[in-house]
Tab-separated table of C-alpha atoms in Angstrom:
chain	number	residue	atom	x	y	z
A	1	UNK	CA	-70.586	164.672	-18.068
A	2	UNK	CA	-71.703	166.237	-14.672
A	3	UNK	CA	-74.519	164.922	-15.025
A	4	UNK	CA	-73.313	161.205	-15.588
A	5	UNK	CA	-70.832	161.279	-12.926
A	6	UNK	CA	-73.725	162.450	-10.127
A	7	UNK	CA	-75.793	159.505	-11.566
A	8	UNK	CA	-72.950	157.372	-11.057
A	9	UNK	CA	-72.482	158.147	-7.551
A	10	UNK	CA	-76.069	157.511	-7.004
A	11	UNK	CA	-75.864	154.002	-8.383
A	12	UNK	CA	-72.582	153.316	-6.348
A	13	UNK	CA	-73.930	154.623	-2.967
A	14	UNK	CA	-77.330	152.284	-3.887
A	15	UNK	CA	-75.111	149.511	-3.798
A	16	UNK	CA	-73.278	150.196	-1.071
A	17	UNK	CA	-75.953	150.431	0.778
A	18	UNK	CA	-77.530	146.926	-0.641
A	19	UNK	CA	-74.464	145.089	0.691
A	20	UNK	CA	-74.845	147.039	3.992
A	21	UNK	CA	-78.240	145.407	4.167
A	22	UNK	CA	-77.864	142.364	2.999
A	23	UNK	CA	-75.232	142.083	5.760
A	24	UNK	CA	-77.321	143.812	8.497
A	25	UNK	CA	-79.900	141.335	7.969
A	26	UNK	CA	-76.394	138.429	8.477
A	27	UNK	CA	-75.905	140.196	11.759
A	28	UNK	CA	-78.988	139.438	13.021
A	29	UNK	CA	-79.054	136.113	11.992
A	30	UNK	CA	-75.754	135.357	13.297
A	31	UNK	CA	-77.073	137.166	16.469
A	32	UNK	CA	-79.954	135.426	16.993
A	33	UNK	CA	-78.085	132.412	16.229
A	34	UNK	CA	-75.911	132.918	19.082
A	35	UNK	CA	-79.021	133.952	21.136
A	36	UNK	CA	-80.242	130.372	19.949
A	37	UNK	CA	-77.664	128.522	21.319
A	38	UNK	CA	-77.129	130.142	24.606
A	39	UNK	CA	-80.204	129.344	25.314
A	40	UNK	CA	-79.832	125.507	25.035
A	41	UNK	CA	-75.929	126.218	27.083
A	42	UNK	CA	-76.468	129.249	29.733
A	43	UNK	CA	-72.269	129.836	29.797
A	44	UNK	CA	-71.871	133.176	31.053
A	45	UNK	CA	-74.231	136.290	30.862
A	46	UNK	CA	-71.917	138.466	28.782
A	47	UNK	CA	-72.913	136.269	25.927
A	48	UNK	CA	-76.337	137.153	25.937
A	49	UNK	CA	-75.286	140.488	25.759
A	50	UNK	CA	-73.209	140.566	22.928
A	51	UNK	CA	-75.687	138.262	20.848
A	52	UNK	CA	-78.369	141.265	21.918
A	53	UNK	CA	-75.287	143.664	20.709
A	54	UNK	CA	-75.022	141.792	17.536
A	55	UNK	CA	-78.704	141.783	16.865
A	56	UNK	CA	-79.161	145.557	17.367
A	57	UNK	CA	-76.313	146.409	15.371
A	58	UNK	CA	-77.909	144.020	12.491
A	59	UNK	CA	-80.788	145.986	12.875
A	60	UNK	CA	-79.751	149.820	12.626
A	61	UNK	CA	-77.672	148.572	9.987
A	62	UNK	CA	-80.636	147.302	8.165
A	63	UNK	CA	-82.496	151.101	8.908
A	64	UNK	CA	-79.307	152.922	7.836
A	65	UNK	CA	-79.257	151.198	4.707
A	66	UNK	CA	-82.698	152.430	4.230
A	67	UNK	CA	-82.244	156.056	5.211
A	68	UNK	CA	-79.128	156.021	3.188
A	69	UNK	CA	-81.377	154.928	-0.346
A	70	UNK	CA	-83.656	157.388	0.868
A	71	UNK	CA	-80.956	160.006	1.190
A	72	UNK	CA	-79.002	159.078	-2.623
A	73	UNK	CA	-82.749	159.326	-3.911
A	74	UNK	CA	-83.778	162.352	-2.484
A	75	UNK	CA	-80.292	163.935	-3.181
A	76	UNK	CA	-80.901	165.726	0.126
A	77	UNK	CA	-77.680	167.388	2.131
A	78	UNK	CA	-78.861	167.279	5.596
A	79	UNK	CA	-79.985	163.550	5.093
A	80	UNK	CA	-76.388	162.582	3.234
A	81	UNK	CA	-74.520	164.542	6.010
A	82	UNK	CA	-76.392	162.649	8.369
A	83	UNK	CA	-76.016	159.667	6.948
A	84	UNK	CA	-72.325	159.577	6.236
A	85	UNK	CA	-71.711	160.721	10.120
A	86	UNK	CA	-73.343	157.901	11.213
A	87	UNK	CA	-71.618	155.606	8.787
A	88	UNK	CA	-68.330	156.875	10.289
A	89	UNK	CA	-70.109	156.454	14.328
A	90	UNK	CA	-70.681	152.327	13.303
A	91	UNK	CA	-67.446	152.367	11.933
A	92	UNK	CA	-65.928	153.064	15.241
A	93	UNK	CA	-68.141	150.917	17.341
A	94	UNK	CA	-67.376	148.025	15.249
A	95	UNK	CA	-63.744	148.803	14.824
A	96	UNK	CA	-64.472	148.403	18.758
A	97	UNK	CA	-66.370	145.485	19.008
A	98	UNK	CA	-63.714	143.802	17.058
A	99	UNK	CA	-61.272	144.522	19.334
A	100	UNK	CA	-63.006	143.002	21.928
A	101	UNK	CA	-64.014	139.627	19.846
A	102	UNK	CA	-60.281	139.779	19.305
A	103	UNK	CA	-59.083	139.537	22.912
A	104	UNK	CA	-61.912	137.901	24.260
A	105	UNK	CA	-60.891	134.901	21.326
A	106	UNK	CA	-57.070	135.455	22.545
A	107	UNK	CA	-57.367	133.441	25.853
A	108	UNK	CA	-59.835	135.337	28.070
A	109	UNK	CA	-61.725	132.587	30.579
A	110	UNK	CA	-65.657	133.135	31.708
A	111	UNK	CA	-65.852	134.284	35.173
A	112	UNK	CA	-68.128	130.599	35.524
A	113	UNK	CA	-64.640	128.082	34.175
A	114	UNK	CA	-62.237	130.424	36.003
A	115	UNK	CA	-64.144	129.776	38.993
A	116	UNK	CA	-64.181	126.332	38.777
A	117	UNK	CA	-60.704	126.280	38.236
A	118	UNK	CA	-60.090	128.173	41.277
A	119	UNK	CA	-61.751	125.681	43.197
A	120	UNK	CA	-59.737	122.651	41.509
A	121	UNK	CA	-56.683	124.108	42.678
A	122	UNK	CA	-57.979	124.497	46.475
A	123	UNK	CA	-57.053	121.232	48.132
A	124	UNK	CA	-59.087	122.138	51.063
A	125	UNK	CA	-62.409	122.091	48.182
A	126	UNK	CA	-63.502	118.468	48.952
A	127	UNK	CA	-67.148	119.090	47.522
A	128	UNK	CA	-67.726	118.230	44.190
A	129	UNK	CA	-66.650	121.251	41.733
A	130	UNK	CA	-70.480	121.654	40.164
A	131	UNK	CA	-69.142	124.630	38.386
A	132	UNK	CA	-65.922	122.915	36.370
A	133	UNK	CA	-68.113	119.921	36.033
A	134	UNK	CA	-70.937	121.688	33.575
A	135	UNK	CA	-67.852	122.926	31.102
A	136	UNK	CA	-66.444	119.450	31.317
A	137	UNK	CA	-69.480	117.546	30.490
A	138	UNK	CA	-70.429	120.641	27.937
A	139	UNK	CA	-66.751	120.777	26.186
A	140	UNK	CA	-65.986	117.514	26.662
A	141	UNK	CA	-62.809	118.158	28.653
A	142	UNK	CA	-60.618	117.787	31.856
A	143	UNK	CA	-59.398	119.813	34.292
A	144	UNK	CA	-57.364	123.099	33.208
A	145	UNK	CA	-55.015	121.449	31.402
A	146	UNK	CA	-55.993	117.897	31.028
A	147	UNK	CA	-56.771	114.863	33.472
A	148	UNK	CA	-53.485	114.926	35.000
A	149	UNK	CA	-54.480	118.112	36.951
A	150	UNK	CA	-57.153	116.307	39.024
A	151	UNK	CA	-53.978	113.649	39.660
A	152	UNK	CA	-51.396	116.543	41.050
A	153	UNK	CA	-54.304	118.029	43.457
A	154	UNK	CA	-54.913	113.981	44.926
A	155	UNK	CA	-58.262	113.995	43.522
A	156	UNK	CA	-59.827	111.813	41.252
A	157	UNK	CA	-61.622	112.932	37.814
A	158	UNK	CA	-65.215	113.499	38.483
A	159	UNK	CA	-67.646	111.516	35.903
A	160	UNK	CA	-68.002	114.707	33.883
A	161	UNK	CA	-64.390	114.183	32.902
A	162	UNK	CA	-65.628	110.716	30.575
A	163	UNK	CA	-67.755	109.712	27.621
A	164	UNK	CA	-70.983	108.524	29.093
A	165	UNK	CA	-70.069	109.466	32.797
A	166	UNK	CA	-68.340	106.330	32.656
A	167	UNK	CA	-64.286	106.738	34.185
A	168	UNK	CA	-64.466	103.145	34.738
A	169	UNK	CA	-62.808	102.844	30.840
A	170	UNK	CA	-59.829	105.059	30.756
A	171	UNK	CA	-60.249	105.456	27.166
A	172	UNK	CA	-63.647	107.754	27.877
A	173	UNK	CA	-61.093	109.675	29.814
A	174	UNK	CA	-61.247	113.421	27.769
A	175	UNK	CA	-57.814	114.611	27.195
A	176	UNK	CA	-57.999	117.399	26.739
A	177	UNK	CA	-58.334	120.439	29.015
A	178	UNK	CA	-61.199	122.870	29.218
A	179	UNK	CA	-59.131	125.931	29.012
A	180	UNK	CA	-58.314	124.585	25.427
A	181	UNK	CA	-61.543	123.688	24.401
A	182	UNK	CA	-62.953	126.892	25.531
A	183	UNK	CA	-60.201	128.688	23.570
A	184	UNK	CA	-61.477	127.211	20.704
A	185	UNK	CA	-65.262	127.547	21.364
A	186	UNK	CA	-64.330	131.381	21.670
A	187	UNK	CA	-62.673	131.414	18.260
A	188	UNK	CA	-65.378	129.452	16.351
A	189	UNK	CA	-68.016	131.740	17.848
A	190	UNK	CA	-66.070	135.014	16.951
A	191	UNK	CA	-64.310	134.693	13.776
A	192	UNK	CA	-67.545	134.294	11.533
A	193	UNK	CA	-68.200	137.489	13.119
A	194	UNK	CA	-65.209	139.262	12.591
A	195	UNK	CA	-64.837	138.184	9.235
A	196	UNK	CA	-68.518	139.942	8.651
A	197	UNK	CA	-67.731	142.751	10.462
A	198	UNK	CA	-64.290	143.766	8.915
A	199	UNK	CA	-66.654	143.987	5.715
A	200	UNK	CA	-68.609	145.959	7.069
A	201	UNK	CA	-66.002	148.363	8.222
A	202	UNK	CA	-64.483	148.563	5.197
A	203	UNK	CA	-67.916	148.955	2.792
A	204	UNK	CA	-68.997	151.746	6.022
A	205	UNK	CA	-65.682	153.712	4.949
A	206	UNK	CA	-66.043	153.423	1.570
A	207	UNK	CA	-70.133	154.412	1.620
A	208	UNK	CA	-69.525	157.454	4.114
A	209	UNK	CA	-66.365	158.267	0.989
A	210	UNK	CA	-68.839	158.657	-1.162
A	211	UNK	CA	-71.644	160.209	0.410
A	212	UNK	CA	-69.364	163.018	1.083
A	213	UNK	CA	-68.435	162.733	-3.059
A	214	UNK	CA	-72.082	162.384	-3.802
A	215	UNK	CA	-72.842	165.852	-1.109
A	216	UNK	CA	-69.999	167.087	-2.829
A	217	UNK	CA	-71.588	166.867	-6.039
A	218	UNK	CA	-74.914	167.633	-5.730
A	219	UNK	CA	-73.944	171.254	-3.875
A	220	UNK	CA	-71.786	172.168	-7.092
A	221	UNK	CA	-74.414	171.231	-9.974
A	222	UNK	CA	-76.686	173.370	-7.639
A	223	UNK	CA	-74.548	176.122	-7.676
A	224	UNK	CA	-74.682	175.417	-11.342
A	225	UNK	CA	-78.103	175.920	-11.524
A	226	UNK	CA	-78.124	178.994	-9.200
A	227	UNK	CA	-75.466	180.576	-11.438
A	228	UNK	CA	-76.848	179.786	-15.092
A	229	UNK	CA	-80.482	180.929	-13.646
């Protein structure tokens, strides 16, 4: 019965630590996916680093997986300790990173758009706005809020703010505004990851639950052996 339940534990934790591979390796396609695409779109800098974030954490997912099969197999106690403390570590750094996906997707602006914007709203800025201009043509918006804010300030919407840099048709005109659109570029690009990481989280718990079961159980059968011997 001992016997069946260690086995058990065994098979459960070799699962465990399939799906934490098999979604390691997701990370890191999902990073490198967002690596892809800020390469053809340079947005802001702090995107790189969180695709590079993404990607490493994808990748020492994929090792811990390993060590952990390595660990269940070998029934060792410093490996399973080890293991199941660094289970709990990622936990906490993705519990984290979350967070931040979180807040960033709840209306935080890149330092690039909220610079443009600053310069919309200077009347004294008669130069072209170069740096509101890139999101425009890239989101396919206007202004802050929509066109309207280009009228308030006296100015006229550049050619980024229509279809084919043509303003001549109103009905190229983009209604709406980039801080909108860039709202919902934010969510699109952080709630795939979410999603995979609050699986993560929760499979991490769970593994690092039984490891300490499985550490459990190998110390008493043995003690077992120790005693019976």
């Amino acid at each position: 019965m001992f016997r069946c339940t260690r086995k058990r534990l065994k098979v459960t934790l070799f699962v465990f630590n399939a799906i934490c591979a098999i979604m390691g390796v997701i990370l890191m396609w999902f990073g490198a996916w967002l690596h892809s695409n800020i390469g053809e779109i340079d947005v802001d800098n702090s995107e790189t680093l969180v695709a590079t974030v993404i990607v490493l954490l994808g990748a020492v997912l994929l090792v811990m997986a390993i060590f952990g099969c390595a660990a269940t197999y070998m029934e060792s106690k410093s490996m399973l300790i080890s293991y199941a403390v660094i289970l709990v570590i990622l936990l906490v750094i993705q519990i984290f990173l979350v967070s931040i996906s979180y807040t960033a997707a709840s209306g935080s602006l890149s330092s690039g758009l909220q610079r443009g914007f600053d310069e919309l709203w200077d009347r004294r800025n008669t130069n072209k706005n170069t740096t509101l201009s890139f999101y425009e043509e890239w989101l396919q918006c206007c202004g802050k809020s929509s066109a309207n804010d280009y009228f308030l300030m006296d100015k006229v919407p550049p050619p980024s703010c229509c279809r084919y840099q043509d303003c001549t048709n109103v009905l190229n005109l983009y209604v709406d505004g980039c801080e909108k659109k860039f709202g919902e570029y934010l969510t699109e690009k952080t709630s795939s990851f979410n999603t995979i990481s609050w699986c993560l989280i929760i499979t991490e718990l769970i593994g690092s639950v039984f490891a300490c079961i499985l550490l459990d159980s190998i110390r008493d059968y043995r003690d077992r052996i120790r005693f019976y011997n």
